[in-house]
Coordinates of C-alpha atoms in Angstrom, one line a residue:
Chain Z
M1 CA 30.3 19.1 98.7
N2 CA 33.7 19.5 100.3
H3 CA 34.7 23.1 100.9
L4 CA 38.3 24.3 100.8
H5 CA 38.2 25.5 104.5
Q6 CA 37.0 22.1 105.7
Q7 CA 40.1 20.2 104.6
P8 CA 42.6 19.6 107.5
A9 CA 45.6 19.2 105.2
I10 CA 45.6 22.9 104.4
Y11 CA 45.9 23.9 108.0
L12 CA 48.5 21.3 108.8
V13 CA 50.7 22.2 105.9
L14 CA 50.3 25.9 106.8
A15 CA 51.4 25.1 110.4
A16 CA 54.4 23.3 109.1
F17 CA 55.3 26.3 106.9
L18 CA 55.0 28.6 109.9
L19 CA 57.4 26.3 111.8
G20 CA 59.9 26.4 108.9
A21 CA 59.7 30.2 108.6
G22 CA 60.2 30.5 112.4
L23 CA 63.2 28.1 112.4
Y24 CA 64.8 30.1 109.5
G25 CA 64.3 33.4 111.3
L26 CA 65.7 31.8 114.5
I27 CA 68.9 30.7 112.7
R28 CA 69.4 33.7 110.5
R29 CA 68.4 36.7 112.7
R30 CA 71.3 38.8 114.2
T31 CA 69.5 40.5 116.9
L32 CA 67.7 39.2 120.0
I33 CA 64.4 40.9 119.1
G34 CA 64.5 39.2 115.7
M35 CA 65.0 35.9 117.3
L36 CA 62.0 36.6 119.7
I37 CA 59.8 37.3 116.7
A38 CA 60.8 34.0 115.1
G39 CA 60.0 32.3 118.4
E40 CA 56.5 33.8 118.3
L41 CA 56.1 32.3 114.8
I42 CA 56.9 28.9 116.1
F43 CA 54.3 29.4 118.9
S44 CA 51.8 30.3 116.2
A45 CA 52.6 27.1 114.3
A46 CA 51.9 25.1 117.4
S47 CA 48.7 26.9 118.1
L48 CA 47.4 26.4 114.5
N49 CA 48.4 22.7 114.6
F50 CA 46.5 22.2 117.9
M51 CA 43.4 24.0 116.6
A52 CA 43.3 22.0 113.3
V53 CA 43.6 18.7 115.1
N54 CA 41.1 19.8 117.7
R55 CA 38.6 20.9 115.0
F56 CA 38.8 17.8 112.8
F57 CA 40.0 14.8 114.8
A58 CA 39.3 15.4 118.5
P59 CA 36.1 14.1 120.2
D60 CA 36.0 17.0 122.6
P61 CA 36.5 20.4 120.8
T62 CA 37.1 22.4 124.0
V63 CA 40.4 20.8 124.9
G64 CA 42.4 22.2 122.0
Q65 CA 41.0 25.7 122.5
I66 CA 41.9 25.7 126.2
F67 CA 45.4 24.5 125.3
V68 CA 45.9 27.2 122.7
L69 CA 44.6 29.7 125.3
F70 CA 47.4 28.5 127.7
I71 CA 49.9 28.7 124.8
M72 CA 48.9 32.4 124.4
G73 CA 49.3 33.1 128.1
L74 CA 52.8 31.5 128.1
A75 CA 53.8 33.4 125.0
A76 CA 52.8 36.7 126.7
A77 CA 54.8 35.8 129.8
E78 CA 57.7 34.8 127.6
V79 CA 57.7 38.1 125.7
A80 CA 57.6 40.1 128.9
I81 CA 60.6 38.3 130.4
A82 CA 62.5 38.3 127.1
L83 CA 62.0 42.0 126.5
S84 CA 63.2 42.9 130.0
I85 CA 66.3 40.7 129.5
I86 CA 66.9 42.4 126.2
I87 CA 66.7 45.8 127.8
A88 CA 69.0 44.8 130.6
V89 CA 71.5 43.4 128.0
Y90 CA 71.2 46.6 126.0
R91 CA 72.1 48.7 129.1
N92 CA 75.2 46.6 129.7
Y93 CA 76.4 46.0 126.1
R94 CA 74.9 49.0 124.2
S95 CA 73.9 46.5 121.6
I96 CA 71.6 43.5 121.2
H97 CA 73.4 41.8 118.3
S98 CA 73.9 38.2 119.1
T99 CA 77.5 38.1 117.9
E100 CA 78.6 40.6 120.4
M101 CA 77.4 38.9 123.5
S102 CA 80.3 36.5 123.7
E103 CA 81.8 37.0 127.2
L104 CA 81.2 33.5 128.3
K105 CA 82.7 32.1 125.1
G106 CA 86.0 30.3 125.5
Chain T
M1 CA 20.9 25.4 98.6
N2 CA 20.7 29.0 99.8
A3 CA 19.5 32.3 98.4
F4 CA 23.0 33.6 97.5
P5 CA 24.6 31.4 94.8
F6 CA 28.0 33.1 95.2
A7 CA 28.2 32.8 99.0
D8 CA 30.5 29.7 98.7
Y9 CA 32.9 31.7 96.5
L10 CA 32.8 34.5 99.0
V11 CA 33.6 32.2 101.9
T12 CA 36.4 30.6 99.8
A13 CA 37.8 34.0 99.0
I14 CA 37.9 35.1 102.7
F15 CA 39.5 31.8 103.5
A16 CA 42.2 32.4 100.8
L17 CA 42.7 35.9 102.2
A18 CA 43.3 34.5 105.7
V19 CA 45.7 31.9 104.4
G20 CA 47.5 34.5 102.2
L21 CA 47.8 36.9 105.1
T22 CA 49.4 34.2 107.3
L23 CA 51.8 33.2 104.6
V24 CA 52.9 36.7 103.6
G25 CA 53.1 37.8 107.3
A26 CA 55.3 34.8 108.2
L27 CA 57.6 35.4 105.2
V28 CA 58.0 39.1 106.0
A29 CA 58.6 38.3 109.7
A30 CA 61.3 35.8 108.8
L31 CA 63.0 37.5 105.9
S32 CA 62.9 41.2 106.3
T33 CA 66.1 43.0 107.1
R34 CA 64.7 45.7 109.4
I35 CA 63.3 44.6 112.7
I36 CA 60.3 46.9 112.6
R37 CA 59.1 45.3 109.4
G38 CA 59.5 41.9 111.0
V39 CA 57.2 43.0 113.8
S40 CA 54.7 44.3 111.2
G41 CA 54.9 40.9 109.5
L42 CA 54.2 39.2 112.8
M43 CA 51.1 41.4 113.2
I44 CA 49.9 40.5 109.7
C45 CA 50.5 36.8 110.3
C46 CA 48.5 37.0 113.6
V47 CA 45.5 38.7 111.9
G48 CA 45.6 35.9 109.3
L49 CA 45.8 33.3 112.0
A50 CA 42.7 34.9 113.7
G51 CA 40.8 34.4 110.5
L52 CA 41.9 30.7 110.3
F53 CA 40.8 30.2 114.0
Y54 CA 37.4 31.6 113.0
F55 CA 37.2 29.1 110.2
L56 CA 38.2 26.4 112.7
N57 CA 34.9 27.0 114.7
S58 CA 36.5 29.1 117.4
P59 CA 35.5 32.8 117.2
F60 CA 36.6 33.1 120.9
L61 CA 40.2 32.2 120.1
A62 CA 40.1 34.5 117.0
L63 CA 39.3 37.4 119.3
M64 CA 41.9 36.3 121.8
E65 CA 44.6 36.0 119.1
I66 CA 44.0 39.6 118.0
L67 CA 43.7 40.9 121.5
I68 CA 46.8 39.2 122.9
Y69 CA 49.2 38.9 119.9
V70 CA 48.4 42.0 117.9
G71 CA 47.3 44.1 120.8
A72 CA 49.8 43.1 123.5
V73 CA 52.7 41.0 122.2
C74 CA 53.5 43.0 119.0
V75 CA 53.0 46.4 120.8
T76 CA 55.4 45.2 123.5
I77 CA 58.0 44.2 120.9
V78 CA 57.6 47.6 119.3
F79 CA 58.4 49.2 122.7
G80 CA 61.4 46.9 122.9
V81 CA 62.6 48.0 119.4
M82 CA 62.1 51.6 120.5
L83 CA 64.1 51.2 123.7
S84 CA 67.0 49.2 122.2
E85 CA 67.4 50.5 118.6
P86 CA 68.4 47.2 117.0
D87 CA 68.8 48.6 113.5
E88 CA 72.3 49.9 113.5
P89 CA 73.8 48.3 110.4
A90 CA 76.0 45.4 111.3
E91 CA 79.1 45.0 109.2
P92 CA 78.2 43.1 106.1
E93 CA 79.1 39.5 106.0
K94 CA 81.3 38.2 103.3
P95 CA 79.0 37.2 100.4
G96 CA 80.4 33.6 100.2
R97 CA 79.8 33.0 103.9
A98 CA 76.3 34.6 103.8
L99 CA 75.4 32.4 100.9
L100 CA 76.7 29.3 102.6
W101 CA 75.0 29.9 105.9
G102 CA 71.8 31.2 104.3
G103 CA 71.7 28.1 102.1
T104 CA 72.3 25.8 105.0
A105 CA 69.5 27.4 107.1
A106 CA 67.1 27.4 104.1
A107 CA 67.8 23.7 103.4
I108 CA 67.3 22.8 107.1
C109 CA 64.0 24.7 107.2
L110 CA 62.8 23.4 103.9
A111 CA 63.5 19.8 105.0
V112 CA 61.6 20.4 108.3
F113 CA 58.7 21.9 106.4
L114 CA 58.5 19.2 103.8
G115 CA 59.0 16.4 106.3
I116 CA 56.2 17.6 108.7
A117 CA 53.9 18.4 105.8
H118 CA 54.4 15.0 104.4
L119 CA 53.8 13.3 107.7
A120 CA 50.7 15.5 108.4
V121 CA 49.1 14.9 105.0
N122 CA 49.7 11.1 104.9
A123 CA 49.0 10.3 108.6
P124 CA 46.1 8.0 109.2
W125 CA 43.9 10.5 111.1
A126 CA 40.8 9.0 112.6
T127 CA 37.6 11.1 112.6
P128 CA 35.8 10.8 115.9
A129 CA 32.4 9.1 115.8
K130 CA 30.6 11.7 117.8
L131 CA 31.5 14.9 119.7
T132 CA 31.1 15.0 123.5
T133 CA 30.7 18.8 123.7
D134 CA 29.9 21.5 121.1
G135 CA 33.1 23.6 121.7
S136 CA 31.2 26.8 122.4
V137 CA 32.4 29.5 124.7
R138 CA 30.1 28.2 127.4
A139 CA 31.6 24.7 127.1
I140 CA 35.1 26.3 127.3
G141 CA 34.2 28.2 130.4
V142 CA 32.6 25.1 132.1
S143 CA 35.7 22.9 131.5
L144 CA 38.1 25.7 132.5
L145 CA 36.3 25.9 135.9
T146 CA 36.0 22.1 136.3
T147 CA 38.5 19.9 134.5
Y148 CA 41.2 22.4 133.9
S149 CA 40.9 24.6 137.0
L150 CA 44.4 23.7 138.3
P151 CA 46.2 24.7 135.0
F152 CA 44.0 27.8 135.0
E153 CA 45.3 28.8 138.4
L154 CA 48.8 27.8 137.6
I155 CA 48.9 30.0 134.5
S156 CA 47.8 33.0 136.5
V157 CA 50.7 32.3 138.9
V158 CA 53.1 32.0 136.0
L159 CA 51.9 35.4 134.6
L160 CA 52.3 37.0 138.0
V161 CA 55.8 35.6 138.4
A162 CA 56.7 36.7 134.9
I163 CA 55.5 40.3 135.6
L164 CA 57.5 40.4 138.8
G165 CA 60.6 38.9 137.2
A166 CA 60.4 41.4 134.3
L167 CA 60.2 44.3 136.7
V168 CA 63.1 43.0 138.8
I169 CA 65.4 42.3 135.8
A170 CA 64.7 45.7 134.2
R171 CA 65.2 47.5 137.5
S172 CA 68.5 45.8 138.5
G173 CA 70.1 47.0 135.3
R174 CA 69.1 50.6 136.2
T175 CA 70.4 50.7 139.7
K176 CA 73.8 49.3 138.7
E177 CA 75.0 52.4 136.9

């Protein structure tokens, strides 16, 4: 019998939903930290997609796991860099709202 | 089949719980007005994702998801929230503009979601004839040290550079004033 958790469509649709939610947050958020959170959602969508395809359709199930491990490492590095940039921006502008960082705007 | 006739329902219930946590967490992370609730939503979403990774035959990645995302990334973002207080109320947008831009963003994201979901469900996926490895932690370790040893070293260099860069950026802002 076919269990619910063995159907790849559920995982793939859920990954697409995570991508949509991350995009919406990236467009609508006003602060840099909010946009960072939305970016993490998009990373999660990519990880879930890799894992679903890896589990159901790949002949070697280690490849997707290693790739997702690398995605996690890159996400951690990205968060470290982004937060230090955010703190530097906050020191200079006293704000991290994306509408107020407009010095280069013509 | 097995001694516990309700075991299947139990597994399905836990799977539904993981899916629901992921959905609710993503919605909270994307829609909440306060940043700290967004971080909590990201945490909930990552716990749900760890459950899904467990169902996808990878308990190792479930552990790593909780360890890295919930334990490191979300806590670091909470520190960022604490240091930069992003919650001062911005002046409210005019309702017409908010509705317009919110509607546009929602339409774009709904289109992306529906398009990718349609593609993913209707794609002619081919199931492999037979697996070459079993995907266990042992197999991951063997291929990390043989086939993928160069990316493994590169990611450690990337992490080192990221840590040094974060220190330099945060420090230069301090010495300027």
